[in-house]
PDB file of C-alpha atoms in Angstrom:
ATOM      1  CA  UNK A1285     -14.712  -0.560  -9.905  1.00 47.00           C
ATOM      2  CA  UNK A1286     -13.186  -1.705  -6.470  1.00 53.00           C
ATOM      3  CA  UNK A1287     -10.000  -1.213  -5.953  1.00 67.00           C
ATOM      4  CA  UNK A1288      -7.833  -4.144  -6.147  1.00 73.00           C
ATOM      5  CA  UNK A1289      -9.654  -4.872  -9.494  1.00 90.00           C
ATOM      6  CA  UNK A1290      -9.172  -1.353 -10.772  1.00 90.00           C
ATOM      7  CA  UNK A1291      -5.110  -2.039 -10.025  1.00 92.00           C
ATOM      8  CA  UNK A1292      -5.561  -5.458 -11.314  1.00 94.00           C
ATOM      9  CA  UNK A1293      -6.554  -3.832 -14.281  1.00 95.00           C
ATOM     10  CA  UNK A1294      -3.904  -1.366 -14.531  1.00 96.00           C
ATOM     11  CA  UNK A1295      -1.298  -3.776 -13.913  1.00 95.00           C
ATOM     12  CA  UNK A1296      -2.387  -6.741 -16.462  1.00 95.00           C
ATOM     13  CA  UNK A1297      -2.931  -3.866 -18.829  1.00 96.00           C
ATOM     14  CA  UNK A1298       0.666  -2.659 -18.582  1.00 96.00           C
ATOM     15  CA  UNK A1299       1.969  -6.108 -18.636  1.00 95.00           C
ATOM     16  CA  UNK A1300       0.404  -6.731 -21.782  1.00 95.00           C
ATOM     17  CA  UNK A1301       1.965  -3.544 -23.485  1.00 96.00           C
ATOM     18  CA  UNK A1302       4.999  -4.080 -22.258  1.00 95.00           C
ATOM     19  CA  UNK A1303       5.418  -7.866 -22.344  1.00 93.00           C
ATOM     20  CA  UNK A1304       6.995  -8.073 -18.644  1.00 92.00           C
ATOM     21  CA  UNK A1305       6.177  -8.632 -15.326  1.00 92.00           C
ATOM     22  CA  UNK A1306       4.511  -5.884 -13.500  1.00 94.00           C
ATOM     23  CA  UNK A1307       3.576  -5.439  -9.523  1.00 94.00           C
ATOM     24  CA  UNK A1308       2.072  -2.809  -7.575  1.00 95.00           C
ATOM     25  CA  UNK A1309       3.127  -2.808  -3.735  1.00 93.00           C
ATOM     26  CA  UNK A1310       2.135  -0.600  -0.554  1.00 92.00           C
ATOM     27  CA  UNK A1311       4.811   1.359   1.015  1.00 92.00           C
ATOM     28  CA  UNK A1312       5.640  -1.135   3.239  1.00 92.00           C
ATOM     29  CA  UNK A1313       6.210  -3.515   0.175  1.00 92.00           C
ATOM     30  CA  UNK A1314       3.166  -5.712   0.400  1.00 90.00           C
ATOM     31  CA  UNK A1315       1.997  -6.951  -3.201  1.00 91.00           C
ATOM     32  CA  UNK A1316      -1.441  -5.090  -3.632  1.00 91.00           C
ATOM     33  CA  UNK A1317      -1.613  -6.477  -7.381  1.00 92.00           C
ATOM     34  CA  UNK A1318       0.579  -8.720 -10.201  1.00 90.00           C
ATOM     35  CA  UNK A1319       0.847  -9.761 -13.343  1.00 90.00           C
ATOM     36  CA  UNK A1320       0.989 -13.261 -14.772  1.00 83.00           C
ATOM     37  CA  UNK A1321       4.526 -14.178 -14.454  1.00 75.00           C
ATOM     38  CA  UNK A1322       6.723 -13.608 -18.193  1.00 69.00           C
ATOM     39  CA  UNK A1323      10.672 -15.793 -18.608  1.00 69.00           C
ATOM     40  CA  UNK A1324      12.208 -16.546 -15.364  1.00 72.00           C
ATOM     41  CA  UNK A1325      11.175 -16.292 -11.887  1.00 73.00           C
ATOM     42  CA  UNK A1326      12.545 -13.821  -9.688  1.00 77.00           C
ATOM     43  CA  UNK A1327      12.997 -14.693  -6.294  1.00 76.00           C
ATOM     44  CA  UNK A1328      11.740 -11.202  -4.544  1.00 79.00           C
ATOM     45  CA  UNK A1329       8.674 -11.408  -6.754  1.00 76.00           C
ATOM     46  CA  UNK A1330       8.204 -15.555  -5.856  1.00 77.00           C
ATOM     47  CA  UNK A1331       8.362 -14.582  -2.353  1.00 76.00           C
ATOM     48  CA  UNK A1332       6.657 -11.483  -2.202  1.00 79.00           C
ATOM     49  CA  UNK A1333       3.594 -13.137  -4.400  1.00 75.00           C
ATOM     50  CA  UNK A1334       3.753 -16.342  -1.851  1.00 78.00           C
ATOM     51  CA  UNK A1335       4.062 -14.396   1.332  1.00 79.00           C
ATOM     52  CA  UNK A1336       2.108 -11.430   0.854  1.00 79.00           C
ATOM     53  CA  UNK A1337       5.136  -8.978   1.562  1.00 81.00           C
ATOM     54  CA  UNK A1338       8.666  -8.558   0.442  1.00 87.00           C
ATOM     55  CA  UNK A1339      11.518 -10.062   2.878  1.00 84.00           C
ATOM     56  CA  UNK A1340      13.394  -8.785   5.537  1.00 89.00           C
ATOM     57  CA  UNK A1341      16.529  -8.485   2.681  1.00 90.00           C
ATOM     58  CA  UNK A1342      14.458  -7.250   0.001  1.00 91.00           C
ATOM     59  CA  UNK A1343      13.600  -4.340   2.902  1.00 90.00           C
ATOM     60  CA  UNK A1344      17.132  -3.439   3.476  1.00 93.00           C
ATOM     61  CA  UNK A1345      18.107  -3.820  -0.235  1.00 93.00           C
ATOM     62  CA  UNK A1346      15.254  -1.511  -1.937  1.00 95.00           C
ATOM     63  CA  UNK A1347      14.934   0.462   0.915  1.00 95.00           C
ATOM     64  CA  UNK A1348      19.141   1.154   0.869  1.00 95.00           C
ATOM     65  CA  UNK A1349      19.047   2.326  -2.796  1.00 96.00           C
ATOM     66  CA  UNK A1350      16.825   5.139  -1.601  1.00 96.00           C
ATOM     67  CA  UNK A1351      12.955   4.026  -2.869  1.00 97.00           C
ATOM     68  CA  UNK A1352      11.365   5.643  -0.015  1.00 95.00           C
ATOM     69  CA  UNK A1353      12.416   8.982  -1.299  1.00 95.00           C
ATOM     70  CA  UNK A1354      12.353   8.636  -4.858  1.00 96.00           C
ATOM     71  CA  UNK A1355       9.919  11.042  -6.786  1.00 96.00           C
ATOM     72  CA  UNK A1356      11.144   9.849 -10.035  1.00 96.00           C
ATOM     73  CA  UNK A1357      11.614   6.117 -11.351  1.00 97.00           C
ATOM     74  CA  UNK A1358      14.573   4.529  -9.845  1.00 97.00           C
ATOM     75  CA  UNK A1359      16.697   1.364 -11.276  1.00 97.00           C
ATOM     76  CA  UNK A1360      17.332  -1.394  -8.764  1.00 96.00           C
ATOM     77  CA  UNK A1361      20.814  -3.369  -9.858  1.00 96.00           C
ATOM     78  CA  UNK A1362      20.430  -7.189 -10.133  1.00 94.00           C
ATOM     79  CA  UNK A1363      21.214  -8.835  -6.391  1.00 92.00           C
ATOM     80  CA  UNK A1364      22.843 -12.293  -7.799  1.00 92.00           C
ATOM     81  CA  UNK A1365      22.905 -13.658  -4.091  1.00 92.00           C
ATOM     82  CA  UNK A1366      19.613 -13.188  -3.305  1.00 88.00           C
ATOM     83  CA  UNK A1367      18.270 -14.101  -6.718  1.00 87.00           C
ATOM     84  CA  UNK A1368      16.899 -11.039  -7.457  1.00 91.00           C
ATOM     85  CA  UNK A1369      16.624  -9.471 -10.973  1.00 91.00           C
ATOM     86  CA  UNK A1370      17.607  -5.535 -12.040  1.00 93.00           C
ATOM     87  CA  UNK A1371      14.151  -3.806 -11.543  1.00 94.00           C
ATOM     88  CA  UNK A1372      12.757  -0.515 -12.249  1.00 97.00           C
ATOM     89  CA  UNK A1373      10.979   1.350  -9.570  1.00 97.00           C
ATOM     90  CA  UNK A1374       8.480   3.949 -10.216  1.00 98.00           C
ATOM     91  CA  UNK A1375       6.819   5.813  -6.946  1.00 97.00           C
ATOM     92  CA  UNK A1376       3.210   5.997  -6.934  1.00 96.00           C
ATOM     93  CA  UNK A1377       2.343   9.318  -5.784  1.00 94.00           C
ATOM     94  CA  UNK A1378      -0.157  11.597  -5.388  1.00 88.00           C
ATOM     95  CA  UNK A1379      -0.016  15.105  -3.886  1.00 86.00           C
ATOM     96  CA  UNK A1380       3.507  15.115  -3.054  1.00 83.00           C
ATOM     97  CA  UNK A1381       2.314  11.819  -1.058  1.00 87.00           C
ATOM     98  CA  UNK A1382       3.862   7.901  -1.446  1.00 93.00           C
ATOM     99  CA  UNK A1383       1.313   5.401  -1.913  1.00 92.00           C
ATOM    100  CA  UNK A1384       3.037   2.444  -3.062  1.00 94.00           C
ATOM    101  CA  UNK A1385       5.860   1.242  -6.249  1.00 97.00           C
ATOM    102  CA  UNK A1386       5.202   0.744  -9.447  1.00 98.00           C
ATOM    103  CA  UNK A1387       7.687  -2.223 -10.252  1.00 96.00           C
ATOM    104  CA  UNK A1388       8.832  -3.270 -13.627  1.00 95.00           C
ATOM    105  CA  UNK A1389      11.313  -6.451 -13.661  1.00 91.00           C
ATOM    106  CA  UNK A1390      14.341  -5.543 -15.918  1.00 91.00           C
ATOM    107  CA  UNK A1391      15.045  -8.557 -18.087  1.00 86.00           C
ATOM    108  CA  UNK A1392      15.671  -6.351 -20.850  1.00 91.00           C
ATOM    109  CA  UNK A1393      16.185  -2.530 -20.609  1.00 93.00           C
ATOM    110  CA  UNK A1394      13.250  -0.418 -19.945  1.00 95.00           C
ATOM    111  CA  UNK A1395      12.782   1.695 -23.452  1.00 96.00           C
ATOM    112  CA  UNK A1396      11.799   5.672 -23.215  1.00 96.00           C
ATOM    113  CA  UNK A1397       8.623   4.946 -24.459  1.00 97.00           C
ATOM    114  CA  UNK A1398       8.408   1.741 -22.009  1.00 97.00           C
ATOM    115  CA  UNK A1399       8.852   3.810 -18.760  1.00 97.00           C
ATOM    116  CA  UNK A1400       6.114   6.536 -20.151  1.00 97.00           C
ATOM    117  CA  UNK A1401       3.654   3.976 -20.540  1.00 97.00           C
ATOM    118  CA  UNK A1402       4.573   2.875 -16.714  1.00 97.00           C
ATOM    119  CA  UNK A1403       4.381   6.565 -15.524  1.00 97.00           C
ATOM    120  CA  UNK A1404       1.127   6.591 -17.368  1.00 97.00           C
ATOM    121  CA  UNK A1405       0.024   3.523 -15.215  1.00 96.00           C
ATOM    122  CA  UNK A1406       1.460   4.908 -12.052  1.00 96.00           C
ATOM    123  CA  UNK A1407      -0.636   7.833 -12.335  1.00 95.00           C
ATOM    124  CA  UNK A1408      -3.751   5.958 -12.479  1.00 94.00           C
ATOM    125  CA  UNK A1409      -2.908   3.624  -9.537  1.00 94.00           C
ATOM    126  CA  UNK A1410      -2.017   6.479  -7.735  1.00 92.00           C
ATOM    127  CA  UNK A1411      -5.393   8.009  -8.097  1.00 89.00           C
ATOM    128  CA  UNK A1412      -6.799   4.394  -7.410  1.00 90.00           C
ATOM    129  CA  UNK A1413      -5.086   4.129  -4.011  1.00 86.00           C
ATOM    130  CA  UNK A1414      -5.835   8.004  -3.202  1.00 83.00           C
ATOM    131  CA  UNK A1415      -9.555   6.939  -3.364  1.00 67.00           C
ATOM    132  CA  UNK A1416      -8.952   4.262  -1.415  1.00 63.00           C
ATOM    133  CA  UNK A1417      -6.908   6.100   1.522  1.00 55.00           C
ATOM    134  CA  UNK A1418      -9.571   8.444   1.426  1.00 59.00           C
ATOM    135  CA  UNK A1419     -12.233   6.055   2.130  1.00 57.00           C
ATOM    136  CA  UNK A1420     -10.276   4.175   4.641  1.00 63.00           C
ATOM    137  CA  UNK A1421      -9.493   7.676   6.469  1.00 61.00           C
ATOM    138  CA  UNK A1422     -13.523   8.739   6.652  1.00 60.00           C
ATOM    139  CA  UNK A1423     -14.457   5.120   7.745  1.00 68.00           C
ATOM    140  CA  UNK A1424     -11.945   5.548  10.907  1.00 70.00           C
ATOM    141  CA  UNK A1425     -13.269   8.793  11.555  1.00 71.00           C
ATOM    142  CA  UNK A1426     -16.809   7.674  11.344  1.00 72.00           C
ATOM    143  CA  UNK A1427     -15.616   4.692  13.433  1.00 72.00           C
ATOM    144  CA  UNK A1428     -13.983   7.288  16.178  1.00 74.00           C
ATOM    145  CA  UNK A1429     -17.129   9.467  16.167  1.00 72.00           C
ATOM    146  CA  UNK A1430     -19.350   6.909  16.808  1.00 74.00           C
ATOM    147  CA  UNK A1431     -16.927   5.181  19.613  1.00 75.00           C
ATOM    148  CA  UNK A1432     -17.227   8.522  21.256  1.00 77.00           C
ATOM    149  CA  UNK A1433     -20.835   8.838  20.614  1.00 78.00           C
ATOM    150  CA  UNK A1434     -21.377   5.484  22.502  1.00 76.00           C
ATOM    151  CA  UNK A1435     -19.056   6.183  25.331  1.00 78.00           C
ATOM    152  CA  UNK A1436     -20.666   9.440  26.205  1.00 80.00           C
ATOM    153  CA  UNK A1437     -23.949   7.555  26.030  1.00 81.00           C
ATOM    154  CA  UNK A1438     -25.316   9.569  23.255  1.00 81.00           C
ATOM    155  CA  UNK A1439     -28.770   7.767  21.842  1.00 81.00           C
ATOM    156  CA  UNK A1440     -28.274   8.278  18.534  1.00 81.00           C
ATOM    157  CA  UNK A1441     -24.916   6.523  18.503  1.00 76.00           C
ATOM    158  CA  UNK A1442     -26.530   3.225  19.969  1.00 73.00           C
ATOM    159  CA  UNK A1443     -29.248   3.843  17.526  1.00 77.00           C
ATOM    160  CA  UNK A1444     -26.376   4.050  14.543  1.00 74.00           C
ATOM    161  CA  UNK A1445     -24.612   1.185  15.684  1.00 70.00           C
ATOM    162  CA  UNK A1446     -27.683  -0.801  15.831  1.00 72.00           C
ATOM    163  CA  UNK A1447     -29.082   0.178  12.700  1.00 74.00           C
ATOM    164  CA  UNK A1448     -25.827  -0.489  10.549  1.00 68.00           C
ATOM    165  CA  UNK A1449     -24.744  -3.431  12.187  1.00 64.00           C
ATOM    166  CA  UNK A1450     -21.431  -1.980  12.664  1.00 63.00           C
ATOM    167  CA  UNK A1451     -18.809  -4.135  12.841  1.00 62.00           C
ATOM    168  CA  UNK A1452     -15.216  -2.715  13.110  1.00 62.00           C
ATOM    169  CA  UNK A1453     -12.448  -3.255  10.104  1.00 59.00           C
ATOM    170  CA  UNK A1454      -9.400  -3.591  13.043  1.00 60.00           C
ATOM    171  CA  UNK A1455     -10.027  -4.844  16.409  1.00 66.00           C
ATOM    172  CA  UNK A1456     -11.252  -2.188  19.101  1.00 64.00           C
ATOM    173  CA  UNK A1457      -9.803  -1.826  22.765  1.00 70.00           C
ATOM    174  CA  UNK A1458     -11.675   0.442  24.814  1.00 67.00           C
ATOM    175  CA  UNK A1459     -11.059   1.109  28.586  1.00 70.00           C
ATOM    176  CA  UNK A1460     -13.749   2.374  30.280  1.00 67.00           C
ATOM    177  CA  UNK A1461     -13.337   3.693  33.836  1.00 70.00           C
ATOM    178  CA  UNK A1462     -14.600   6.302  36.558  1.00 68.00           C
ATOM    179  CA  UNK A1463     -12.516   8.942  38.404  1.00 67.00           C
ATOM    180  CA  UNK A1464     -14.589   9.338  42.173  1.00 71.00           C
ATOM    181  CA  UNK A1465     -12.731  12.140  43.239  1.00 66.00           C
ATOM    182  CA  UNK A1466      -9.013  13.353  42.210  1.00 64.00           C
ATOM    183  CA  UNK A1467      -6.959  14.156  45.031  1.00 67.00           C
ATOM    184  CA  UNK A1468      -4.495  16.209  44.724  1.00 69.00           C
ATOM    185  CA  UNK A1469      -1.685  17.577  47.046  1.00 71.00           C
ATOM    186  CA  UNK A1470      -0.601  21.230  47.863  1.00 68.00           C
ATOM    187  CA  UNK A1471       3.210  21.935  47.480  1.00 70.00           C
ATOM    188  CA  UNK A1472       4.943  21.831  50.342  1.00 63.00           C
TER     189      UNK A1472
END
């Protein structure tokens, strides 16, 4: 399954059991995948749906009450200002390493067997993204060995990138230039 269907899954899955929204973000609090929408909108979760990442404030605010550390769920108080709802945050790692939030909007308190389910569900999107970071790490380092193979004028590089039909997942700047002869001065 590909990824962001294999969260999708997880997510509307845990939604379901749980009857409340659920949304899985990157570390940088972009919405990766989220559930259909349960009571009254939240404004972090309108926005971050609509514009593909959190706000500036929602930044400051969840990263303030410490989410970037967290190894264990974490409850977000209500922001009435910002018309944000309490949430629950549960870090999605793997390995000792973040991969994204777990987030669980707290209408209602989050029951004992509630936030197992959710740990449950962060385990499996943590093993989701891992895959995924793992494939996106071996594609940039087949990427860098075949930039290298080309600029050293290797044949079988030109032969790869011809063959495949490469074409790059992030822009590529490359600088190409000669050195003639390096000069250098004796100390005086």
């Amino acid at each position: 399954m590909m990824t962001a269907d294999a969260l999708q899954a997880i997510v509307d899955a845990l939604s379901v059991q749980l009857d409340r929204p659920v949304l899985v973000d990157d570390v940088e609090l972009r919405p990766l995948a989220y559930s259909s929408q349960f009571g009254e909108l939240d404004s972090l979760r309108t926005a971050s749906i609509l514009g593909r990442a959190a706000p500036d404030w929602a930044h400051e605010v969840l990263f303030a009450h410490g989410i970037r550390a967290a190894t264990e769920p974490l409850r977000i108080p209500p922001q009435p200002e910002n018309g944000m709802e309490a949430r629950l945050c549960i870090p999605i790692l793997r390995a000792h390493r973040r991969l994204g939030y777990l987030w669980l909007l707290e209408d209602r308190p989050v029951a004992d067997d509630e936030l197992a389910l959710a740990r449950a569900s962060a385990a499996e999107a943590a093993e989701v993204l891992q895959s995924e970071a793992e494939t996106q790490l071996d594609r940039r380092r087949r990427e860098q060995a075949l930039l290298d193979g080309l600029l050293a004028g290797r044949p079988e590089a030109i032969a790869a990138l011809e063959q495949a039909r490469y074409l790059p997942q992030r822009p590529l700047v490359v600088c190409v230039g000669a050195v003639e002869a390096l000069h250098t001065r004796a100390p005086a």
